Amino acid sequence: MAFLVLPLAGLLIRAPWSTLPQRLGQPQVLEALRLSLVTATVATAACLVLGVPLAWLLARVPFPGRRLVRALVTIPLVLPPVVGGVALLLVLGRRGLVGQWLDTTFGFSLPFTTAGVVVAEAFVAMPFLVISVEGALRAADLRYEEAAATLGASRWTVFRRVTMPLIAPGIVAGAVLCWARALGEFGATITFAGNFPGRTQTMPLAVYLALETEPDAAIVLSLLLLVVSVAILAALRDRWVTTA
């Protein structure tokens, strides 16, 4: 506990409390916080759209290579985020495998844009959602779904009216973990999207930049990021994560 708590206590002890309100009110701080909250929320929404069907596929559909797919899904958990950013550049950059086609066909480029921040955050955060939802699906009692099917419910109705309520705590728990991971993402973001104030500079990037020039500002930004993360997790953990 001391190993986990003392570094956080250091932020509280060394925080410049006398100048805290002025520093928090600075436009660049508010802009970085706004961008972090928006991009993390959008990335979580994208992970829900893509991750829930993927988790259902891994948990309920036997197919050749399922173990390999599950391993590939979890790679971003252990892959250094900077390597993930480089991989995204090689695929979605202007000269990338897919990015070159997007640029020449639609004139659309992801790197160094706000959309690129969302892509980078979703890439590193989605495994948290998939693992949580897959675990919830495996733990759900199949008898309820089978009973609904024998009563004439279609597969979509069973999924919507039976399966989803059963796994809702797992979905919410995975979404919370996914959002928190996206909020704190640094390596893939700075590699793939850069560090441009107002466009791609999220709170972790602002902390890194401030640490080089103004350590007190870095402490304030770190404290703000810590408070936001803890508040969200504390509000949802007792209700959902424990249940899951």
PDB file of C-alpha atoms in Angstrom:
ATOM      1  CA  MET A   1       0.000   0.000   0.000  1.00  0.00           C
ATOM      2  CA  ALA A   2       2.839   2.390   0.826  1.00  0.00           C
ATOM      3  CA  PHE A   3       4.443   1.689  -2.540  1.00  0.00           C
ATOM      4  CA  LEU A   4       1.173   2.563  -4.308  1.00  0.00           C
ATOM      5  CA  VAL A   5       0.058   5.473  -2.130  1.00  0.00           C
ATOM      6  CA  LEU A   6       3.274   7.388  -1.395  1.00  0.00           C
ATOM      7  CA  PRO A   7       3.839   8.605  -4.994  1.00  0.00           C
ATOM      8  CA  LEU A   8       0.279   9.942  -5.054  1.00  0.00           C
ATOM      9  CA  ALA A   9       0.796  11.553  -1.655  1.00  0.00           C
ATOM     10  CA  GLY A  10       3.887  13.231  -3.068  1.00  0.00           C
ATOM     11  CA  LEU A  11       1.690  15.078  -5.556  1.00  0.00           C
ATOM     12  CA  LEU A  12      -0.487  16.390  -2.743  1.00  0.00           C
ATOM     13  CA  ILE A  13       2.460  17.391  -0.564  1.00  0.00           C
ATOM     14  CA  ARG A  14       4.424  19.152  -3.308  1.00  0.00           C
ATOM     15  CA  ALA A  15       1.438  20.801  -5.011  1.00  0.00           C
ATOM     16  CA  PRO A  16       1.685  24.624  -5.124  1.00  0.00           C
ATOM     17  CA  TRP A  17      -1.588  25.169  -3.286  1.00  0.00           C
ATOM     18  CA  SER A  18      -1.183  28.951  -3.054  1.00  0.00           C
ATOM     19  CA  THR A  19      -1.169  29.365  -6.841  1.00  0.00           C
ATOM     20  CA  LEU A  20      -3.412  26.418  -7.650  1.00  0.00           C
ATOM     21  CA  PRO A  21      -6.567  28.396  -8.634  1.00  0.00           C
ATOM     22  CA  GLN A  22      -4.610  30.648 -10.998  1.00  0.00           C
ATOM     23  CA  ARG A  23      -2.854  27.732 -12.645  1.00  0.00           C
ATOM     24  CA  LEU A  24      -6.059  25.741 -13.053  1.00  0.00           C
ATOM     25  CA  GLY A  25      -7.735  28.701 -14.722  1.00  0.00           C
ATOM     26  CA  GLN A  26      -5.119  29.032 -17.432  1.00  0.00           C
ATOM     27  CA  PRO A  27      -6.590  28.587 -20.920  1.00  0.00           C
ATOM     28  CA  GLN A  28      -4.071  25.922 -21.962  1.00  0.00           C
ATOM     29  CA  VAL A  29      -4.928  23.815 -18.908  1.00  0.00           C
ATOM     30  CA  LEU A  30      -8.663  24.007 -19.553  1.00  0.00           C
ATOM     31  CA  GLU A  31      -8.161  23.265 -23.242  1.00  0.00           C
ATOM     32  CA  ALA A  32      -6.006  20.220 -22.531  1.00  0.00           C
ATOM     33  CA  LEU A  33      -8.553  18.944 -20.004  1.00  0.00           C
ATOM     34  CA  ARG A  34     -11.439  19.479 -22.423  1.00  0.00           C
ATOM     35  CA  LEU A  35      -9.610  17.693 -25.228  1.00  0.00           C
ATOM     36  CA  SER A  36      -8.708  14.785 -22.932  1.00  0.00           C
ATOM     37  CA  LEU A  37     -12.287  14.311 -21.762  1.00  0.00           C
ATOM     38  CA  VAL A  38     -13.734  14.561 -25.265  1.00  0.00           C
ATOM     39  CA  THR A  39     -11.255  12.241 -26.966  1.00  0.00           C
ATOM     40  CA  ALA A  40     -11.376   9.651 -24.164  1.00  0.00           C
ATOM     41  CA  THR A  41     -15.173   9.607 -24.310  1.00  0.00           C
ATOM     42  CA  VAL A  42     -15.282   9.287 -28.106  1.00  0.00           C
ATOM     43  CA  ALA A  43     -12.608   6.567 -28.010  1.00  0.00           C
ATOM     44  CA  THR A  44     -14.623   4.661 -25.404  1.00  0.00           C
ATOM     45  CA  ALA A  45     -17.742   4.909 -27.552  1.00  0.00           C
ATOM     46  CA  ALA A  46     -15.806   3.532 -30.524  1.00  0.00           C
ATOM     47  CA  CYS A  47     -14.477   0.705 -28.355  1.00  0.00           C
ATOM     48  CA  LEU A  48     -18.023  -0.158 -27.283  1.00  0.00           C
ATOM     49  CA  VAL A  49     -19.230  -0.326 -30.885  1.00  0.00           C
ATOM     50  CA  LEU A  50     -16.324  -2.515 -31.990  1.00  0.00           C
ATOM     51  CA  GLY A  51     -15.394  -4.300 -28.777  1.00  0.00           C
ATOM     52  CA  VAL A  52     -18.737  -5.714 -27.600  1.00  0.00           C
ATOM     53  CA  PRO A  53     -19.369  -7.703 -30.828  1.00  0.00           C
ATOM     54  CA  LEU A  54     -15.747  -8.881 -30.782  1.00  0.00           C
ATOM     55  CA  ALA A  55     -16.071 -10.028 -27.169  1.00  0.00           C
ATOM     56  CA  TRP A  56     -19.318 -11.851 -28.018  1.00  0.00           C
ATOM     57  CA  LEU A  57     -17.577 -13.561 -30.948  1.00  0.00           C
ATOM     58  CA  LEU A  58     -14.691 -14.718 -28.747  1.00  0.00           C
ATOM     59  CA  ALA A  59     -16.961 -15.912 -25.944  1.00  0.00           C
ATOM     60  CA  ARG A  60     -19.802 -17.577 -27.842  1.00  0.00           C
ATOM     61  CA  VAL A  61     -18.685 -18.574 -31.334  1.00  0.00           C
ATOM     62  CA  PRO A  62     -16.197 -21.445 -31.733  1.00  0.00           C
ATOM     63  CA  PHE A  63     -14.072 -20.980 -34.845  1.00  0.00           C
ATOM     64  CA  PRO A  64     -10.599 -22.011 -35.980  1.00  0.00           C
ATOM     65  CA  GLY A  65      -7.916 -19.688 -34.676  1.00  0.00           C
ATOM     66  CA  ARG A  66      -9.973 -18.265 -31.814  1.00  0.00           C
ATOM     67  CA  ARG A  67      -7.034 -18.485 -29.418  1.00  0.00           C
ATOM     68  CA  LEU A  68      -4.866 -16.624 -31.883  1.00  0.00           C
ATOM     69  CA  VAL A  69      -7.485 -13.890 -32.273  1.00  0.00           C
ATOM     70  CA  ARG A  70      -7.766 -13.574 -28.493  1.00  0.00           C
ATOM     71  CA  ALA A  71      -3.982 -13.256 -28.243  1.00  0.00           C
ATOM     72  CA  LEU A  72      -3.932 -10.583 -30.945  1.00  0.00           C
ATOM     73  CA  VAL A  73      -6.666  -8.636 -29.163  1.00  0.00           C
ATOM     74  CA  THR A  74      -4.628  -8.532 -25.950  1.00  0.00           C
ATOM     75  CA  ILE A  75      -1.348  -7.504 -27.606  1.00  0.00           C
ATOM     76  CA  PRO A  76      -1.909  -3.748 -26.987  1.00  0.00           C
ATOM     77  CA  LEU A  77      -1.956  -4.535 -23.251  1.00  0.00           C
ATOM     78  CA  VAL A  78       1.702  -5.577 -23.325  1.00  0.00           C
ATOM     79  CA  LEU A  79       2.894  -3.663 -26.377  1.00  0.00           C
ATOM     80  CA  PRO A  80       4.822  -0.471 -25.516  1.00  0.00           C
ATOM     81  CA  PRO A  81       2.493   2.416 -26.434  1.00  0.00           C
ATOM     82  CA  VAL A  82       5.201   4.100 -28.505  1.00  0.00           C
ATOM     83  CA  VAL A  83       5.475   0.947 -30.619  1.00  0.00           C
ATOM     84  CA  GLY A  84       1.694   1.052 -31.034  1.00  0.00           C
ATOM     85  CA  GLY A  85       1.994   4.630 -32.280  1.00  0.00           C
ATOM     86  CA  VAL A  86       4.662   3.632 -34.793  1.00  0.00           C
ATOM     87  CA  ALA A  87       2.473   0.748 -35.974  1.00  0.00           C
ATOM     88  CA  LEU A  88      -0.459   3.113 -36.446  1.00  0.00           C
ATOM     89  CA  LEU A  89       1.735   5.447 -38.473  1.00  0.00           C
ATOM     90  CA  LEU A  90       2.825   2.602 -40.729  1.00  0.00           C
ATOM     91  CA  VAL A  91      -0.791   1.652 -41.389  1.00  0.00           C
ATOM     92  CA  LEU A  92      -2.712   4.933 -41.198  1.00  0.00           C
ATOM     93  CA  GLY A  93      -0.010   7.489 -41.992  1.00  0.00           C
ATOM     94  CA  ARG A  94       0.003   9.332 -45.309  1.00  0.00           C
ATOM     95  CA  ARG A  95       2.402   6.733 -46.690  1.00  0.00           C
ATOM     96  CA  GLY A  96       0.885   3.872 -44.705  1.00  0.00           C
ATOM     97  CA  LEU A  97      -0.825   0.771 -45.993  1.00  0.00           C
ATOM     98  CA  VAL A  98      -4.324   2.211 -45.516  1.00  0.00           C
ATOM     99  CA  GLY A  99      -3.541   5.872 -44.907  1.00  0.00           C
ATOM    100  CA  GLN A 100      -2.088   6.371 -48.367  1.00  0.00           C
ATOM    101  CA  TRP A 101      -5.345   5.181 -49.913  1.00  0.00           C
ATOM    102  CA  LEU A 102      -7.384   7.424 -47.611  1.00  0.00           C
ATOM    103  CA  ASP A 103      -5.244  10.409 -48.518  1.00  0.00           C
ATOM    104  CA  THR A 104      -5.328   9.916 -52.288  1.00  0.00           C
ATOM    105  CA  THR A 105      -8.987   8.871 -52.494  1.00  0.00           C
ATOM    106  CA  PHE A 106     -10.670  11.088 -49.914  1.00  0.00           C
ATOM    107  CA  GLY A 107      -7.980  13.617 -49.044  1.00  0.00           C
ATOM    108  CA  PHE A 108      -8.292  12.459 -45.437  1.00  0.00           C
ATOM    109  CA  SER A 109      -5.330  12.090 -43.095  1.00  0.00           C
ATOM    110  CA  LEU A 110      -5.460  10.847 -39.490  1.00  0.00           C
ATOM    111  CA  PRO A 111      -1.974  11.528 -38.081  1.00  0.00           C
ATOM    112  CA  PHE A 112      -1.509  14.757 -36.112  1.00  0.00           C
ATOM    113  CA  THR A 113      -5.248  15.409 -35.871  1.00  0.00           C
ATOM    114  CA  THR A 114      -7.798  15.156 -33.083  1.00  0.00           C
ATOM    115  CA  ALA A 115      -9.257  12.104 -34.809  1.00  0.00           C
ATOM    116  CA  GLY A 116      -5.795  10.591 -34.663  1.00  0.00           C
ATOM    117  CA  VAL A 117      -5.819  11.051 -30.878  1.00  0.00           C
ATOM    118  CA  VAL A 118      -9.090   9.113 -30.703  1.00  0.00           C
ATOM    119  CA  VAL A 119      -7.664   6.311 -32.854  1.00  0.00           C
ATOM    120  CA  ALA A 120      -4.521   6.045 -30.727  1.00  0.00           C
ATOM    121  CA  GLU A 121      -6.512   5.987 -27.485  1.00  0.00           C
ATOM    122  CA  ALA A 122      -8.968   3.408 -28.808  1.00  0.00           C
ATOM    123  CA  PHE A 123      -6.113   1.171 -29.979  1.00  0.00           C
ATOM    124  CA  VAL A 124      -4.513   0.925 -26.538  1.00  0.00           C
ATOM    125  CA  ALA A 125      -7.758   0.923 -24.520  1.00  0.00           C
ATOM    126  CA  MET A 126      -9.992  -1.538 -26.380  1.00  0.00           C
ATOM    127  CA  PRO A 127      -8.457  -4.713 -24.861  1.00  0.00           C
ATOM    128  CA  PHE A 128      -9.679  -3.643 -21.410  1.00  0.00           C
ATOM    129  CA  LEU A 129     -13.249  -3.559 -22.693  1.00  0.00           C
ATOM    130  CA  VAL A 130     -13.021  -6.789 -24.686  1.00  0.00           C
ATOM    131  CA  ILE A 131     -11.555  -8.760 -21.783  1.00  0.00           C
ATOM    132  CA  SER A 132     -14.175  -7.476 -19.330  1.00  0.00           C
ATOM    133  CA  VAL A 133     -17.124  -8.141 -21.634  1.00  0.00           C
ATOM    134  CA  GLU A 134     -15.828 -11.556 -22.686  1.00  0.00           C
ATOM    135  CA  GLY A 135     -15.474 -12.531 -19.030  1.00  0.00           C
ATOM    136  CA  ALA A 136     -19.022 -11.355 -18.315  1.00  0.00           C
ATOM    137  CA  LEU A 137     -20.359 -13.343 -21.274  1.00  0.00           C
ATOM    138  CA  ARG A 138     -18.594 -16.506 -20.138  1.00  0.00           C
ATOM    139  CA  ALA A 139     -19.965 -16.073 -16.618  1.00  0.00           C
ATOM    140  CA  ALA A 140     -23.555 -15.423 -17.752  1.00  0.00           C
ATOM    141  CA  ASP A 141     -26.024 -18.266 -17.255  1.00  0.00           C
ATOM    142  CA  LEU A 142     -26.960 -19.607 -20.685  1.00  0.00           C
ATOM    143  CA  ARG A 143     -30.201 -21.106 -19.373  1.00  0.00           C
ATOM    144  CA  TYR A 144     -31.917 -17.721 -19.476  1.00  0.00           C
ATOM    145  CA  GLU A 145     -31.025 -17.257 -23.121  1.00  0.00           C
ATOM    146  CA  GLU A 146     -32.092 -20.799 -23.955  1.00  0.00           C
ATOM    147  CA  ALA A 147     -35.421 -20.293 -22.173  1.00  0.00           C
ATOM    148  CA  ALA A 148     -36.072 -17.106 -24.155  1.00  0.00           C
ATOM    149  CA  ALA A 149     -35.230 -18.905 -27.391  1.00  0.00           C
ATOM    150  CA  THR A 150     -37.636 -21.763 -26.631  1.00  0.00           C
ATOM    151  CA  LEU A 151     -40.382 -19.183 -26.070  1.00  0.00           C
ATOM    152  CA  GLY A 152     -39.932 -17.944 -29.621  1.00  0.00           C
ATOM    153  CA  ALA A 153     -37.634 -14.955 -29.145  1.00  0.00           C
ATOM    154  CA  SER A 154     -35.341 -14.193 -32.072  1.00  0.00           C
ATOM    155  CA  ARG A 155     -31.569 -14.143 -31.620  1.00  0.00           C
ATOM    156  CA  TRP A 156     -31.541 -10.341 -31.685  1.00  0.00           C
ATOM    157  CA  THR A 157     -34.340 -10.185 -29.098  1.00  0.00           C
ATOM    158  CA  VAL A 158     -32.505 -12.655 -26.865  1.00  0.00           C
ATOM    159  CA  PHE A 159     -29.330 -10.611 -27.129  1.00  0.00           C
ATOM    160  CA  ARG A 160     -31.090  -7.300 -26.504  1.00  0.00           C
ATOM    161  CA  ARG A 161     -33.554  -8.332 -23.786  1.00  0.00           C
ATOM    162  CA  VAL A 162     -31.664 -11.132 -21.994  1.00  0.00           C
ATOM    163  CA  THR A 163     -27.939 -11.157 -22.750  1.00  0.00           C
ATOM    164  CA  MET A 164     -27.326  -7.413 -22.521  1.00  0.00           C
ATOM    165  CA  PRO A 165     -28.952  -6.992 -19.074  1.00  0.00           C
ATOM    166  CA  LEU A 166     -26.978  -9.995 -17.810  1.00  0.00           C
ATOM    167  CA  ILE A 167     -23.633  -8.612 -18.930  1.00  0.00           C
ATOM    168  CA  ALA A 168     -24.386  -4.915 -18.332  1.00  0.00           C
ATOM    169  CA  PRO A 169     -22.135  -4.696 -15.232  1.00  0.00           C
ATOM    170  CA  GLY A 170     -19.260  -6.181 -17.229  1.00  0.00           C
ATOM    171  CA  ILE A 171     -19.836  -3.739 -20.093  1.00  0.00           C
ATOM    172  CA  VAL A 172     -19.882  -0.748 -17.763  1.00  0.00           C
ATOM    173  CA  ALA A 173     -16.831  -1.977 -15.864  1.00  0.00           C
ATOM    174  CA  GLY A 174     -14.953  -2.475 -19.133  1.00  0.00           C
ATOM    175  CA  ALA A 175     -16.054   0.933 -20.404  1.00  0.00           C
ATOM    176  CA  VAL A 176     -14.814   2.613 -17.218  1.00  0.00           C
ATOM    177  CA  LEU A 177     -11.428   0.907 -17.458  1.00  0.00           C
ATOM    178  CA  CYS A 178     -11.296   1.720 -21.172  1.00  0.00           C
ATOM    179  CA  TRP A 179     -12.099   5.392 -20.522  1.00  0.00           C
ATOM    180  CA  ALA A 180      -9.519   5.683 -17.755  1.00  0.00           C
ATOM    181  CA  ARG A 181      -6.853   4.088 -19.953  1.00  0.00           C
ATOM    182  CA  ALA A 182      -7.704   6.390 -22.844  1.00  0.00           C
ATOM    183  CA  LEU A 183      -7.590   9.415 -20.552  1.00  0.00           C
ATOM    184  CA  GLY A 184      -4.051   8.582 -19.465  1.00  0.00           C
ATOM    185  CA  GLU A 185      -2.671   7.518 -22.839  1.00  0.00           C
ATOM    186  CA  PHE A 186       0.642   9.142 -23.771  1.00  0.00           C
ATOM    187  CA  GLY A 187       3.033   7.096 -25.912  1.00  0.00           C
ATOM    188  CA  ALA A 188       0.808   6.170 -28.859  1.00  0.00           C
ATOM    189  CA  THR A 189      -0.786   9.619 -28.852  1.00  0.00           C
ATOM    190  CA  ILE A 190       2.429  11.626 -29.060  1.00  0.00           C
ATOM    191  CA  THR A 191       3.852   9.265 -31.682  1.00  0.00           C
ATOM    192  CA  PHE A 192       0.800   9.097 -33.926  1.00  0.00           C
ATOM    193  CA  ALA A 193      -0.944  12.428 -33.274  1.00  0.00           C
ATOM    194  CA  GLY A 194       1.845  14.709 -32.060  1.00  0.00           C
ATOM    195  CA  ASN A 195       1.651  17.403 -29.403  1.00  0.00           C
ATOM    196  CA  PHE A 196      -0.217  20.394 -30.800  1.00  0.00           C
ATOM    197  CA  PRO A 197      -2.026  22.626 -28.256  1.00  0.00           C
ATOM    198  CA  GLY A 198      -5.771  22.746 -28.828  1.00  0.00           C
ATOM    199  CA  ARG A 199      -5.683  19.926 -31.370  1.00  0.00           C
ATOM    200  CA  THR A 200      -3.784  16.919 -30.039  1.00  0.00           C
ATOM    201  CA  GLN A 201      -2.298  18.032 -26.699  1.00  0.00           C
ATOM    202  CA  THR A 202      -4.119  15.992 -24.092  1.00  0.00           C
ATOM    203  CA  MET A 203      -3.464  16.228 -20.359  1.00  0.00           C
ATOM    204  CA  PRO A 204      -0.646  13.627 -20.242  1.00  0.00           C
ATOM    205  CA  LEU A 205       1.149  15.427 -23.075  1.00  0.00           C
ATOM    206  CA  ALA A 206       0.674  18.764 -21.331  1.00  0.00           C
ATOM    207  CA  VAL A 207       2.172  17.268 -18.160  1.00  0.00           C
ATOM    208  CA  TYR A 208       5.223  16.058 -20.071  1.00  0.00           C
ATOM    209  CA  LEU A 209       5.729  19.436 -21.738  1.00  0.00           C
ATOM    210  CA  ALA A 210       5.298  21.367 -18.488  1.00  0.00           C
ATOM    211  CA  LEU A 211       7.714  19.085 -16.634  1.00  0.00           C
ATOM    212  CA  GLU A 212      10.552  20.235 -18.888  1.00  0.00           C
ATOM    213  CA  THR A 213       9.976  23.945 -18.329  1.00  0.00           C
ATOM    214  CA  GLU A 214       7.790  24.468 -15.232  1.00  0.00           C
ATOM    215  CA  PRO A 215       7.678  21.594 -12.699  1.00  0.00           C
ATOM    216  CA  ASP A 216       5.015  23.276 -10.550  1.00  0.00           C
ATOM    217  CA  ALA A 217       2.678  23.431 -13.528  1.00  0.00           C
ATOM    218  CA  ALA A 218       3.342  19.746 -14.205  1.00  0.00           C
ATOM    219  CA  ILE A 219       2.385  18.928 -10.612  1.00  0.00           C
ATOM    220  CA  VAL A 220      -0.865  20.883 -10.932  1.00  0.00           C
ATOM    221  CA  LEU A 221      -1.766  19.157 -14.202  1.00  0.00           C
ATOM    222  CA  SER A 222      -0.922  15.752 -12.734  1.00  0.00           C
ATOM    223  CA  LEU A 223      -3.053  16.495  -9.700  1.00  0.00           C
ATOM    224  CA  LEU A 224      -5.984  17.518 -11.868  1.00  0.00           C
ATOM    225  CA  LEU A 225      -5.695  14.363 -13.967  1.00  0.00           C
ATOM    226  CA  LEU A 226      -5.499  12.283 -10.803  1.00  0.00           C
ATOM    227  CA  VAL A 227      -8.608  13.895  -9.326  1.00  0.00           C
ATOM    228  CA  VAL A 228     -10.656  13.408 -12.505  1.00  0.00           C
ATOM    229  CA  SER A 229      -9.632   9.757 -12.823  1.00  0.00           C
ATOM    230  CA  VAL A 230     -10.236   8.909  -9.174  1.00  0.00           C
ATOM    231  CA  ALA A 231     -13.603  10.673  -9.145  1.00  0.00           C
ATOM    232  CA  ILE A 232     -14.892   8.704 -12.131  1.00  0.00           C
ATOM    233  CA  LEU A 233     -13.595   5.357 -10.909  1.00  0.00           C
ATOM    234  CA  ALA A 234     -14.811   5.896  -7.339  1.00  0.00           C
ATOM    235  CA  ALA A 235     -18.283   6.867  -8.549  1.00  0.00           C
ATOM    236  CA  LEU A 236     -18.702   3.707 -10.621  1.00  0.00           C
ATOM    237  CA  ARG A 237     -16.541   1.051  -8.997  1.00  0.00           C
ATOM    238  CA  ASP A 238     -18.739   0.174  -6.001  1.00  0.00           C
ATOM    239  CA  ARG A 239     -21.840  -0.048  -8.163  1.00  0.00           C
ATOM    240  CA  TRP A 240     -20.517  -1.909 -11.181  1.00  0.00           C
ATOM    241  CA  VAL A 241     -17.017  -3.335 -10.857  1.00  0.00           C
ATOM    242  CA  THR A 242     -17.704  -5.123  -7.587  1.00  0.00           C
ATOM    243  CA  THR A 243     -20.900  -6.570  -9.025  1.00  0.00           C
ATOM    244  CA  ALA A 244     -19.038  -7.741 -12.114  1.00  0.00           C
TER     245      ALA A 244
END
